[in-house]
DNA sequence: AAAGAGATGGTCT
DNA sequence: GACCATCTCTTTT
């Protein structure tokens, strides 16, 4: 059991992704994958909604994006560019097809395991990108669809008492070719 | 410090 | 068969 905090309330995540995204900043993502505990504080996120040309759900429901249409608080994990995994927290009402991409973490616990998974990287670069944070925490396609709001799960989103920032940095999203002007990227 | 290109595989047209 | 919600290494300023 982690004494790091309590799982986030599902109702908090049931709102629209652009409203939920800044609420995820400063929360902890805890991994128990492979028997090792690694915890990171979320420092950067991006929102994706169904009527958003940059979203995987823009063209409707498919086998890959099915999880995004399910309950808030589950994780949508996919393979990016054939190489890296990216992890999202599903938000909104069931059937809406939206989520928040986790873009960066600062490692707060279990850093030795993160270093082992990211050998040769300085600590600052262990989880400063969506593919890097999945590598540091051991996240892969096995974790697509899991509920991140149950205690003692493989991956859990926790509130440890640190509030989200009053005024996060806001700007356009990164690495996309459509919807490039929508300011749905939030960071500390 | 910035810019460019290759790696690599699943998903969708 | 094209297109990516990326990362890393190499080359150039």
mmCIF file with all atom_site columns, C-alpha atoms (C1' of nucleotides) in Angstrom:
data_model
loop_
_atom_site.group_PDB
_atom_site.id
_atom_site.type_symbol
_atom_site.label_atom_id
_atom_site.label_alt_id
_atom_site.label_comp_id
_atom_site.label_asym_id
_atom_site.label_entity_id
_atom_site.label_seq_id
_atom_site.pdbx_PDB_ins_code
_atom_site.Cartn_x
_atom_site.Cartn_y
_atom_site.Cartn_z
_atom_site.occupancy
_atom_site.B_iso_or_equiv
_atom_site.pdbx_formal_charge
_atom_site.auth_seq_id
_atom_site.auth_comp_id
_atom_site.auth_asym_id
_atom_site.auth_atom_id
_atom_site.pdbx_PDB_model_num
ATOM 1   C CA    . UNK A 1 1   ? 0.000   0.000  0.000   1.00 0.00 ? 1   UNK A CA    1
ATOM 2   C CA    . UNK A 1 2   ? 1.153   3.467  -0.770  1.00 0.00 ? 2   UNK A CA    1
ATOM 3   C CA    . UNK A 1 3   ? 0.900   6.016  1.961   1.00 0.00 ? 3   UNK A CA    1
ATOM 4   C CA    . UNK A 1 4   ? 1.561   8.700  -0.612  1.00 0.00 ? 4   UNK A CA    1
ATOM 5   C CA    . UNK A 1 5   ? -2.021  9.946  -0.904  1.00 0.00 ? 5   UNK A CA    1
ATOM 6   C CA    . UNK A 1 6   ? -5.592  9.008  -1.779  1.00 0.00 ? 6   UNK A CA    1
ATOM 7   C CA    . UNK A 1 7   ? -6.907  8.182  -5.268  1.00 0.00 ? 7   UNK A CA    1
ATOM 8   C CA    . UNK A 1 8   ? -8.450  11.068 -7.167  1.00 0.00 ? 8   UNK A CA    1
ATOM 9   C CA    . UNK A 1 9   ? -12.231 11.353 -7.131  1.00 0.00 ? 9   UNK A CA    1
ATOM 10  C CA    . UNK A 1 10  ? -13.780 10.052 -10.335 1.00 0.00 ? 10  UNK A CA    1
ATOM 11  C CA    . UNK A 1 11  ? -16.229 12.955 -10.406 1.00 0.00 ? 11  UNK A CA    1
ATOM 12  C CA    . UNK A 1 12  ? -13.291 15.350 -10.694 1.00 0.00 ? 12  UNK A CA    1
ATOM 13  C CA    . UNK A 1 13  ? -12.351 13.709 -13.995 1.00 0.00 ? 13  UNK A CA    1
ATOM 14  C CA    . UNK A 1 14  ? -15.874 13.510 -15.433 1.00 0.00 ? 14  UNK A CA    1
ATOM 15  C CA    . UNK A 1 15  ? -15.802 17.077 -16.775 1.00 0.00 ? 15  UNK A CA    1
ATOM 16  C CA    . UNK A 1 16  ? -14.578 18.220 -20.191 1.00 0.00 ? 16  UNK A CA    1
ATOM 17  C CA    . UNK A 1 17  ? -10.909 17.440 -20.885 1.00 0.00 ? 17  UNK A CA    1
ATOM 18  C CA    . UNK A 1 18  ? -9.789  21.089 -21.244 1.00 0.00 ? 18  UNK A CA    1
ATOM 19  C CA    . UNK A 1 19  ? -11.259 21.835 -17.783 1.00 0.00 ? 19  UNK A CA    1
ATOM 20  C CA    . UNK A 1 20  ? -9.905  18.676 -16.163 1.00 0.00 ? 20  UNK A CA    1
ATOM 21  C CA    . UNK A 1 21  ? -6.393  18.903 -17.609 1.00 0.00 ? 21  UNK A CA    1
ATOM 22  C CA    . UNK A 1 22  ? -5.071  21.711 -15.343 1.00 0.00 ? 22  UNK A CA    1
ATOM 23  C CA    . UNK A 1 23  ? -6.579  19.892 -12.343 1.00 0.00 ? 23  UNK A CA    1
ATOM 24  C CA    . UNK A 1 24  ? -4.204  17.001 -12.968 1.00 0.00 ? 24  UNK A CA    1
ATOM 25  C CA    . UNK A 1 25  ? -1.123  19.177 -12.534 1.00 0.00 ? 25  UNK A CA    1
ATOM 26  C CA    . UNK A 1 26  ? 0.751   18.490 -9.276  1.00 0.00 ? 26  UNK A CA    1
ATOM 27  C CA    . UNK A 1 27  ? -1.054  15.169 -8.779  1.00 0.00 ? 27  UNK A CA    1
ATOM 28  C CA    . UNK A 1 28  ? 0.964   12.006 -8.300  1.00 0.00 ? 28  UNK A CA    1
ATOM 29  C CA    . UNK A 1 29  ? 1.058   9.120  -10.756 1.00 0.00 ? 29  UNK A CA    1
ATOM 30  C CA    . UNK A 1 30  ? 2.246   6.012  -8.907  1.00 0.00 ? 30  UNK A CA    1
ATOM 31  C CA    . UNK A 1 31  ? 3.456   2.868  -10.663 1.00 0.00 ? 31  UNK A CA    1
ATOM 32  C CA    . UNK A 1 32  ? 3.744   -0.568 -9.028  1.00 0.00 ? 32  UNK A CA    1
ATOM 33  C CA    . UNK A 1 33  ? 4.697   -2.216 -12.306 1.00 0.00 ? 33  UNK A CA    1
ATOM 34  C CA    . UNK A 1 34  ? 7.181   -5.064 -12.001 1.00 0.00 ? 34  UNK A CA    1
ATOM 35  C CA    . UNK A 1 35  ? 7.044   -4.931 -8.203  1.00 0.00 ? 35  UNK A CA    1
ATOM 36  C CA    . UNK A 1 36  ? 8.844   -1.588 -8.048  1.00 0.00 ? 36  UNK A CA    1
ATOM 37  C CA    . UNK A 1 37  ? 7.250   1.609  -6.813  1.00 0.00 ? 37  UNK A CA    1
ATOM 38  C CA    . UNK A 1 38  ? 7.900   4.744  -8.839  1.00 0.00 ? 38  UNK A CA    1
ATOM 39  C CA    . UNK A 1 39  ? 5.972   7.971  -8.221  1.00 0.00 ? 39  UNK A CA    1
ATOM 40  C CA    . UNK A 1 40  ? 6.019   11.120 -10.325 1.00 0.00 ? 40  UNK A CA    1
ATOM 41  C CA    . UNK A 1 41  ? 4.352   14.503 -9.975  1.00 0.00 ? 41  UNK A CA    1
ATOM 42  C CA    . UNK A 1 42  ? 2.504   15.560 -13.117 1.00 0.00 ? 42  UNK A CA    1
ATOM 43  C CA    . UNK A 1 43  ? 4.032   18.730 -14.553 1.00 0.00 ? 43  UNK A CA    1
ATOM 44  C CA    . UNK A 1 44  ? 2.661   18.897 -18.098 1.00 0.00 ? 44  UNK A CA    1
ATOM 45  C CA    . UNK A 1 45  ? -0.546  17.685 -19.800 1.00 0.00 ? 45  UNK A CA    1
ATOM 46  C CA    . UNK A 1 46  ? -2.604  18.209 -22.969 1.00 0.00 ? 46  UNK A CA    1
ATOM 47  C CA    . UNK A 1 47  ? -6.380  17.933 -23.512 1.00 0.00 ? 47  UNK A CA    1
ATOM 48  C CA    . UNK A 1 48  ? -7.980  16.099 -26.458 1.00 0.00 ? 48  UNK A CA    1
ATOM 49  C CA    . UNK A 1 49  ? -11.721 16.051 -27.179 1.00 0.00 ? 49  UNK A CA    1
ATOM 50  C CA    . UNK A 1 50  ? -13.864 14.246 -29.709 1.00 0.00 ? 50  UNK A CA    1
ATOM 51  C CA    . UNK A 1 51  ? -14.594 17.255 -31.935 1.00 0.00 ? 51  UNK A CA    1
ATOM 52  C CA    . UNK A 1 52  ? -10.888 18.041 -32.135 1.00 0.00 ? 52  UNK A CA    1
ATOM 53  C CA    . UNK A 1 53  ? -9.073  17.197 -35.376 1.00 0.00 ? 53  UNK A CA    1
ATOM 54  C CA    . UNK A 1 54  ? -5.904  16.316 -33.470 1.00 0.00 ? 54  UNK A CA    1
ATOM 55  C CA    . UNK A 1 55  ? -7.670  13.703 -31.328 1.00 0.00 ? 55  UNK A CA    1
ATOM 56  C CA    . UNK A 1 56  ? -7.566  9.970  -31.986 1.00 0.00 ? 56  UNK A CA    1
ATOM 57  C CA    . UNK A 1 57  ? -11.363 9.967  -31.490 1.00 0.00 ? 57  UNK A CA    1
ATOM 58  C CA    . UNK A 1 58  ? -12.087 12.670 -34.096 1.00 0.00 ? 58  UNK A CA    1
ATOM 59  C CA    . UNK A 1 59  ? -13.134 10.110 -36.718 1.00 0.00 ? 59  UNK A CA    1
ATOM 60  C CA    . UNK A 1 60  ? -15.172 8.012  -34.326 1.00 0.00 ? 60  UNK A CA    1
ATOM 61  C CA    . UNK A 1 61  ? -14.822 4.922  -32.228 1.00 0.00 ? 61  UNK A CA    1
ATOM 62  C CA    . UNK A 1 62  ? -12.327 2.209  -33.244 1.00 0.00 ? 62  UNK A CA    1
ATOM 63  C CA    . UNK A 1 63  ? -10.701 -0.773 -31.550 1.00 0.00 ? 63  UNK A CA    1
ATOM 64  C CA    . UNK A 1 64  ? -7.697  1.339  -30.646 1.00 0.00 ? 64  UNK A CA    1
ATOM 65  C CA    . UNK A 1 65  ? -9.461  4.340  -29.122 1.00 0.00 ? 65  UNK A CA    1
ATOM 66  C CA    . UNK A 1 66  ? -12.305 2.424  -27.464 1.00 0.00 ? 66  UNK A CA    1
ATOM 67  C CA    . UNK A 1 67  ? -11.029 3.151  -23.957 1.00 0.00 ? 67  UNK A CA    1
ATOM 68  C CA    . UNK A 1 68  ? -11.373 6.898  -24.537 1.00 0.00 ? 68  UNK A CA    1
ATOM 69  C CA    . UNK A 1 69  ? -15.140 6.437  -24.850 1.00 0.00 ? 69  UNK A CA    1
ATOM 70  C CA    . UNK A 1 70  ? -15.348 4.619  -21.518 1.00 0.00 ? 70  UNK A CA    1
ATOM 71  C CA    . UNK A 1 71  ? -15.447 5.835  -17.921 1.00 0.00 ? 71  UNK A CA    1
ATOM 72  C CA    . UNK A 1 72  ? -13.264 8.674  -16.666 1.00 0.00 ? 72  UNK A CA    1
ATOM 73  C CA    . UNK A 1 73  ? -10.214 7.684  -14.678 1.00 0.00 ? 73  UNK A CA    1
ATOM 74  C CA    . UNK A 1 74  ? -9.177  4.774  -16.883 1.00 0.00 ? 74  UNK A CA    1
ATOM 75  C CA    . UNK A 1 75  ? -5.942  4.956  -18.870 1.00 0.00 ? 75  UNK A CA    1
ATOM 76  C CA    . UNK A 1 76  ? -5.658  5.069  -22.647 1.00 0.00 ? 76  UNK A CA    1
ATOM 77  C CA    . UNK A 1 77  ? -2.187  3.828  -23.669 1.00 0.00 ? 77  UNK A CA    1
ATOM 78  C CA    . UNK A 1 78  ? -1.063  3.656  -27.296 1.00 0.00 ? 78  UNK A CA    1
ATOM 79  C CA    . UNK A 1 79  ? 2.121   3.149  -29.287 1.00 0.00 ? 79  UNK A CA    1
ATOM 80  C CA    . UNK A 1 80  ? 3.441   6.337  -30.845 1.00 0.00 ? 80  UNK A CA    1
ATOM 81  C CA    . UNK A 1 81  ? 5.615   6.375  -33.972 1.00 0.00 ? 81  UNK A CA    1
ATOM 82  C CA    . UNK A 1 82  ? 6.072   2.624  -33.611 1.00 0.00 ? 82  UNK A CA    1
ATOM 83  C CA    . UNK A 1 83  ? 8.497   3.173  -30.757 1.00 0.00 ? 83  UNK A CA    1
ATOM 84  C CA    . UNK A 1 84  ? 7.176   4.916  -27.665 1.00 0.00 ? 84  UNK A CA    1
ATOM 85  C CA    . UNK A 1 85  ? 4.108   4.494  -25.529 1.00 0.00 ? 85  UNK A CA    1
ATOM 86  C CA    . UNK A 1 86  ? 1.962   7.462  -24.503 1.00 0.00 ? 86  UNK A CA    1
ATOM 87  C CA    . UNK A 1 87  ? -0.462  7.467  -21.560 1.00 0.00 ? 87  UNK A CA    1
ATOM 88  C CA    . UNK A 1 88  ? -3.711  9.422  -21.237 1.00 0.00 ? 88  UNK A CA    1
ATOM 89  C CA    . UNK A 1 89  ? -6.273  9.802  -18.463 1.00 0.00 ? 89  UNK A CA    1
ATOM 90  C CA    . UNK A 1 90  ? -9.805  9.371  -19.800 1.00 0.00 ? 90  UNK A CA    1
ATOM 91  C CA    . UNK A 1 91  ? -12.103 12.285 -18.909 1.00 0.00 ? 91  UNK A CA    1
ATOM 92  C CA    . UNK A 1 92  ? -15.694 13.356 -19.540 1.00 0.00 ? 92  UNK A CA    1
ATOM 93  C CA    . UNK A 1 93  ? -18.931 11.432 -19.720 1.00 0.00 ? 93  UNK A CA    1
ATOM 94  C CA    . UNK A 1 94  ? -19.084 7.851  -20.962 1.00 0.00 ? 94  UNK A CA    1
ATOM 95  C CA    . UNK A 1 95  ? -19.469 7.908  -24.739 1.00 0.00 ? 95  UNK A CA    1
ATOM 96  C CA    . UNK A 1 96  ? -17.698 11.246 -25.216 1.00 0.00 ? 96  UNK A CA    1
ATOM 97  C CA    . UNK A 1 97  ? -14.282 10.087 -26.475 1.00 0.00 ? 97  UNK A CA    1
ATOM 98  C CA    . UNK A 1 98  ? -11.891 12.459 -24.714 1.00 0.00 ? 98  UNK A CA    1
ATOM 99  C CA    . UNK A 1 99  ? -8.771  12.275 -22.568 1.00 0.00 ? 99  UNK A CA    1
ATOM 100 C CA    . UNK A 1 100 ? -5.773  14.142 -21.171 1.00 0.00 ? 100 UNK A CA    1
ATOM 101 C CA    . UNK A 1 101 ? -2.301  13.196 -22.418 1.00 0.00 ? 101 UNK A CA    1
ATOM 102 C CA    . UNK A 1 102 ? 0.321   12.992 -19.664 1.00 0.00 ? 102 UNK A CA    1
ATOM 103 C CA    . UNK A 1 103 ? 3.345   14.798 -21.068 1.00 0.00 ? 103 UNK A CA    1
ATOM 104 C CA    . UNK A 1 104 ? 5.834   15.120 -18.213 1.00 0.00 ? 104 UNK A CA    1
ATOM 105 C CA    . UNK A 1 105 ? 6.507   14.102 -14.602 1.00 0.00 ? 105 UNK A CA    1
ATOM 106 C CA    . UNK A 1 106 ? 9.095   14.890 -11.987 1.00 0.00 ? 106 UNK A CA    1
ATOM 107 C CA    . UNK A 1 107 ? 10.097  11.695 -10.206 1.00 0.00 ? 107 UNK A CA    1
ATOM 108 C CA    . UNK A 1 108 ? 9.338   11.881 -6.483  1.00 0.00 ? 108 UNK A CA    1
ATOM 109 C CA    . UNK A 1 109 ? 9.922   8.308  -5.300  1.00 0.00 ? 109 UNK A CA    1
ATOM 110 C CA    . UNK A 1 110 ? 11.585  5.164  -6.559  1.00 0.00 ? 110 UNK A CA    1
ATOM 111 C CA    . UNK A 1 111 ? 13.968  7.172  -8.710  1.00 0.00 ? 111 UNK A CA    1
ATOM 112 C CA    . UNK A 1 112 ? 16.472  4.285  -8.739  1.00 0.00 ? 112 UNK A CA    1
ATOM 113 C CA    . UNK A 1 113 ? 13.983  2.210  -10.741 1.00 0.00 ? 113 UNK A CA    1
ATOM 114 C CA    . UNK A 1 114 ? 13.347  5.084  -13.138 1.00 0.00 ? 114 UNK A CA    1
ATOM 115 C CA    . UNK A 1 115 ? 17.099  5.447  -13.648 1.00 0.00 ? 115 UNK A CA    1
ATOM 116 C CA    . UNK A 1 116 ? 17.427  1.735  -14.382 1.00 0.00 ? 116 UNK A CA    1
ATOM 117 C CA    . UNK A 1 117 ? 14.678  1.972  -17.019 1.00 0.00 ? 117 UNK A CA    1
ATOM 118 C CA    . UNK A 1 118 ? 16.292  5.101  -18.534 1.00 0.00 ? 118 UNK A CA    1
ATOM 119 C CA    . UNK A 1 119 ? 19.958  4.240  -18.174 1.00 0.00 ? 119 UNK A CA    1
ATOM 120 C CA    . UNK A 1 120 ? 22.405  7.023  -18.888 1.00 0.00 ? 120 UNK A CA    1
ATOM 121 C CA    . UNK A 1 121 ? 19.907  9.894  -18.661 1.00 0.00 ? 121 UNK A CA    1
ATOM 122 C CA    . UNK A 1 122 ? 20.293  12.763 -16.224 1.00 0.00 ? 122 UNK A CA    1
ATOM 123 C CA    . UNK A 1 123 ? 17.544  12.799 -13.582 1.00 0.00 ? 123 UNK A CA    1
ATOM 124 C CA    . UNK A 1 124 ? 15.963  15.855 -15.145 1.00 0.00 ? 124 UNK A CA    1
ATOM 125 C CA    . UNK A 1 125 ? 15.298  13.898 -18.354 1.00 0.00 ? 125 UNK A CA    1
ATOM 126 C CA    . UNK A 1 126 ? 13.894  10.725 -16.799 1.00 0.00 ? 126 UNK A CA    1
ATOM 127 C CA    . UNK A 1 127 ? 10.276  11.624 -17.548 1.00 0.00 ? 127 UNK A CA    1
ATOM 128 C CA    . UNK A 1 128 ? 10.206  14.984 -19.368 1.00 0.00 ? 128 UNK A CA    1
ATOM 129 C CA    . UNK A 1 129 ? 8.192   13.745 -22.354 1.00 0.00 ? 129 UNK A CA    1
ATOM 130 C CA    . UNK A 1 130 ? 5.185   11.500 -22.983 1.00 0.00 ? 130 UNK A CA    1
ATOM 131 C CA    . UNK A 1 131 ? 7.250   8.559  -24.224 1.00 0.00 ? 131 UNK A CA    1
ATOM 132 C CA    . UNK A 1 132 ? 9.923   9.061  -21.588 1.00 0.00 ? 132 UNK A CA    1
ATOM 133 C CA    . UNK A 1 133 ? 7.478   9.039  -18.689 1.00 0.00 ? 133 UNK A CA    1
ATOM 134 C CA    . UNK A 1 134 ? 6.018   5.739  -19.880 1.00 0.00 ? 134 UNK A CA    1
ATOM 135 C CA    . UNK A 1 135 ? 9.525   4.276  -20.093 1.00 0.00 ? 135 UNK A CA    1
ATOM 136 C CA    . UNK A 1 136 ? 10.469  5.565  -16.625 1.00 0.00 ? 136 UNK A CA    1
ATOM 137 C CA    . UNK A 1 137 ? 7.354   4.049  -15.037 1.00 0.00 ? 137 UNK A CA    1
ATOM 138 C CA    . UNK A 1 138 ? 7.286   0.853  -17.113 1.00 0.00 ? 138 UNK A CA    1
ATOM 139 C CA    . UNK A 1 139 ? 3.977   1.663  -18.830 1.00 0.00 ? 139 UNK A CA    1
ATOM 140 C CA    . UNK A 1 140 ? 3.124   -0.293 -22.001 1.00 0.00 ? 140 UNK A CA    1
ATOM 141 C CA    . UNK A 1 141 ? 0.119   -1.637 -23.872 1.00 0.00 ? 141 UNK A CA    1
ATOM 142 C CA    . UNK A 1 142 ? -0.666  -4.062 -21.044 1.00 0.00 ? 142 UNK A CA    1
ATOM 143 C CA    . UNK A 1 143 ? -1.903  -1.028 -19.141 1.00 0.00 ? 143 UNK A CA    1
ATOM 144 C CA    . UNK A 1 144 ? -4.331  0.215  -21.787 1.00 0.00 ? 144 UNK A CA    1
ATOM 145 C CA    . UNK A 1 145 ? -7.790  0.382  -20.218 1.00 0.00 ? 145 UNK A CA    1
ATOM 146 C CA    . UNK A 1 146 ? -6.869  -0.060 -16.583 1.00 0.00 ? 146 UNK A CA    1
ATOM 147 C CA    . UNK A 1 147 ? -8.645  1.957  -13.898 1.00 0.00 ? 147 UNK A CA    1
ATOM 148 C CA    . UNK A 1 148 ? -6.186  4.424  -12.339 1.00 0.00 ? 148 UNK A CA    1
ATOM 149 C CA    . UNK A 1 149 ? -8.473  5.332  -9.445  1.00 0.00 ? 149 UNK A CA    1
ATOM 150 C CA    . UNK A 1 150 ? -8.358  2.096  -7.457  1.00 0.00 ? 150 UNK A CA    1
ATOM 151 C CA    . UNK A 1 151 ? -5.928  1.795  -4.528  1.00 0.00 ? 151 UNK A CA    1
ATOM 152 C CA    . UNK A 1 152 ? -2.997  -0.575 -5.050  1.00 0.00 ? 152 UNK A CA    1
ATOM 153 C CA    . UNK A 1 153 ? -3.491  -0.817 -8.803  1.00 0.00 ? 153 UNK A CA    1
ATOM 154 C CA    . UNK A 1 154 ? -0.590  -1.118 -11.244 1.00 0.00 ? 154 UNK A CA    1
ATOM 155 C CA    . UNK A 1 155 ? -0.987  2.606  -11.895 1.00 0.00 ? 155 UNK A CA    1
ATOM 156 C CA    . UNK A 1 156 ? -2.818  5.017  -9.614  1.00 0.00 ? 156 UNK A CA    1
ATOM 157 C CA    . UNK A 1 157 ? -3.532  8.746  -9.681  1.00 0.00 ? 157 UNK A CA    1
ATOM 158 C CA    . UNK A 1 158 ? -3.197  10.183 -6.185  1.00 0.00 ? 158 UNK A CA    1
ATOM 159 C CA    . UNK A 1 159 ? -3.928  13.433 -4.400  1.00 0.00 ? 159 UNK A CA    1
ATOM 160 C CA    . UNK A 1 160 ? -1.182  13.945 -1.806  1.00 0.00 ? 160 UNK A CA    1
ATOM 161 C CA    . UNK A 1 161 ? -2.417  17.346 -0.654  1.00 0.00 ? 161 UNK A CA    1
ATOM 162 C CA    . UNK A 1 162 ? -0.437  19.480 -3.083  1.00 0.00 ? 162 UNK A CA    1
ATOM 163 C CA    . UNK A 1 163 ? -2.981  21.618 -4.965  1.00 0.00 ? 163 UNK A CA    1
ATOM 164 C CA    . UNK A 1 164 ? -2.874  22.271 -8.700  1.00 0.00 ? 164 UNK A CA    1
ATOM 165 C CA    . UNK A 1 165 ? -1.160  25.575 -9.546  1.00 0.00 ? 165 UNK A CA    1
ATOM 166 C CA    . UNK A 1 166 ? -3.289  28.725 -9.465  1.00 0.00 ? 166 UNK A CA    1
ATOM 167 C CA    . UNK A 1 167 ? -1.973  29.899 -12.819 1.00 0.00 ? 167 UNK A CA    1
ATOM 168 C CA    . UNK A 1 168 ? -0.433  27.123 -14.920 1.00 0.00 ? 168 UNK A CA    1
ATOM 169 C CA    . UNK A 1 169 ? 1.398   28.001 -18.106 1.00 0.00 ? 169 UNK A CA    1
ATOM 170 C CA    . UNK A 1 170 ? -1.015  27.560 -21.012 1.00 0.00 ? 170 UNK A CA    1
ATOM 171 C CA    . UNK A 1 171 ? -0.209  27.227 -24.695 1.00 0.00 ? 171 UNK A CA    1
ATOM 172 C CA    . UNK A 1 172 ? -0.767  25.306 -27.909 1.00 0.00 ? 172 UNK A CA    1
ATOM 173 C CA    . UNK A 1 173 ? -0.206  21.563 -28.051 1.00 0.00 ? 173 UNK A CA    1
ATOM 174 C CA    . UNK A 1 174 ? 2.926   19.908 -29.383 1.00 0.00 ? 174 UNK A CA    1
ATOM 175 C CA    . UNK A 1 175 ? 3.773   17.341 -32.012 1.00 0.00 ? 175 UNK A CA    1
ATOM 176 C CA    . UNK A 1 176 ? 0.465   17.514 -33.878 1.00 0.00 ? 176 UNK A CA    1
ATOM 177 C CA    . UNK A 1 177 ? -0.432  18.742 -37.345 1.00 0.00 ? 177 UNK A CA    1
ATOM 178 C CA    . UNK A 1 178 ? -4.099  19.673 -36.829 1.00 0.00 ? 178 UNK A CA    1
ATOM 179 C CA    . UNK A 1 179 ? -5.672  21.848 -34.161 1.00 0.00 ? 179 UNK A CA    1
ATOM 180 C CA    . UNK A 1 180 ? -2.295  23.473 -33.644 1.00 0.00 ? 180 UNK A CA    1
ATOM 181 C CA    . UNK A 1 181 ? -3.781  26.752 -32.419 1.00 0.00 ? 181 UNK A CA    1
ATOM 182 C CA    . UNK A 1 182 ? -5.948  25.302 -29.671 1.00 0.00 ? 182 UNK A CA    1
ATOM 183 C CA    . UNK A 1 183 ? -4.332  26.282 -26.315 1.00 0.00 ? 183 UNK A CA    1
ATOM 184 C CA    . UNK A 1 184 ? -4.912  23.015 -24.480 1.00 0.00 ? 184 UNK A CA    1
ATOM 185 C CA    . UNK A 1 185 ? -1.413  22.379 -23.165 1.00 0.00 ? 185 UNK A CA    1
ATOM 186 C CA    . UNK A 1 186 ? -0.937  23.064 -19.460 1.00 0.00 ? 186 UNK A CA    1
ATOM 187 C CA    . UNK A 1 187 ? 2.276   22.961 -17.442 1.00 0.00 ? 187 UNK A CA    1
ATOM 188 C CA    . UNK A 1 188 ? 3.819   24.060 -14.173 1.00 0.00 ? 188 UNK A CA    1
ATOM 189 C "C1'" . DA  B 2 1   ? 21.973  26.140 -28.895 1.00 0.00 ? 1   DA  B "C1'" 1
ATOM 190 C "C1'" . DA  B 2 2   ? 19.463  24.852 -32.669 1.00 0.00 ? 2   DA  B "C1'" 1
ATOM 191 C "C1'" . DA  B 2 3   ? 18.219  22.135 -36.490 1.00 0.00 ? 3   DA  B "C1'" 1
ATOM 192 C "C1'" . DG  B 2 4   ? 17.636  17.710 -39.158 1.00 0.00 ? 4   DG  B "C1'" 1
ATOM 193 C "C1'" . DA  B 2 5   ? 16.882  13.019 -39.941 1.00 0.00 ? 5   DA  B "C1'" 1
ATOM 194 C "C1'" . DG  B 2 6   ? 16.241  8.116  -38.959 1.00 0.00 ? 6   DG  B "C1'" 1
ATOM 195 C "C1'" . DA  B 2 7   ? 14.118  4.554  -36.312 1.00 0.00 ? 7   DA  B "C1'" 1
ATOM 196 C "C1'" . DT  B 2 8   ? 9.915   1.569  -36.312 1.00 0.00 ? 8   DT  B "C1'" 1
ATOM 197 C "C1'" . DG  B 2 9   ? 5.045   -0.467 -36.092 1.00 0.00 ? 9   DG  B "C1'" 1
ATOM 198 C "C1'" . DG  B 2 10  ? 0.197   -0.102 -35.656 1.00 0.00 ? 10  DG  B "C1'" 1
ATOM 199 C "C1'" . DT  B 2 11  ? -3.880  2.097  -37.500 1.00 0.00 ? 11  DT  B "C1'" 1
ATOM 200 C "C1'" . DC  B 2 12  ? -6.686  3.729  -40.942 1.00 0.00 ? 12  DC  B "C1'" 1
ATOM 201 C "C1'" . DT  B 2 13  ? -7.694  5.100  -45.994 1.00 0.00 ? 13  DT  B "C1'" 1
ATOM 202 C "C1'" . DG  C 3 1   ? 0.452   2.766  -48.649 1.00 0.00 ? 1   DG  C "C1'" 1
ATOM 203 C "C1'" . DA  C 3 2   ? 0.367   7.102  -45.886 1.00 0.00 ? 2   DA  C "C1'" 1
ATOM 204 C "C1'" . DC  C 3 3   ? 0.349   8.944  -41.632 1.00 0.00 ? 3   DC  C "C1'" 1
ATOM 205 C "C1'" . DC  C 3 4   ? 1.423   9.771  -37.075 1.00 0.00 ? 4   DC  C "C1'" 1
ATOM 206 C "C1'" . DA  C 3 5   ? -0.465  13.224 -29.630 1.00 0.00 ? 5   DA  C "C1'" 1
ATOM 207 C "C1'" . DT  C 3 6   ? 7.985   11.014 -30.217 1.00 0.00 ? 6   DT  C "C1'" 1
ATOM 208 C "C1'" . DC  C 3 7   ? 12.869  10.391 -29.007 1.00 0.00 ? 7   DC  C "C1'" 1
ATOM 209 C "C1'" . DT  C 3 8   ? 17.666  10.322 -29.812 1.00 0.00 ? 8   DT  C "C1'" 1
ATOM 210 C "C1'" . DC  C 3 9   ? 21.707  11.066 -32.088 1.00 0.00 ? 9   DC  C "C1'" 1
ATOM 211 C "C1'" . DT  C 3 10  ? 24.399  13.723 -35.375 1.00 0.00 ? 10  DT  C "C1'" 1
ATOM 212 C "C1'" . DT  C 3 11  ? 25.582  17.857 -37.658 1.00 0.00 ? 11  DT  C "C1'" 1
ATOM 213 C "C1'" . DT  C 3 12  ? 25.792  22.714 -37.957 1.00 0.00 ? 12  DT  C "C1'" 1
ATOM 214 C "C1'" . DT  C 3 13  ? 25.901  27.517 -36.049 1.00 0.00 ? 13  DT  C "C1'" 1
#
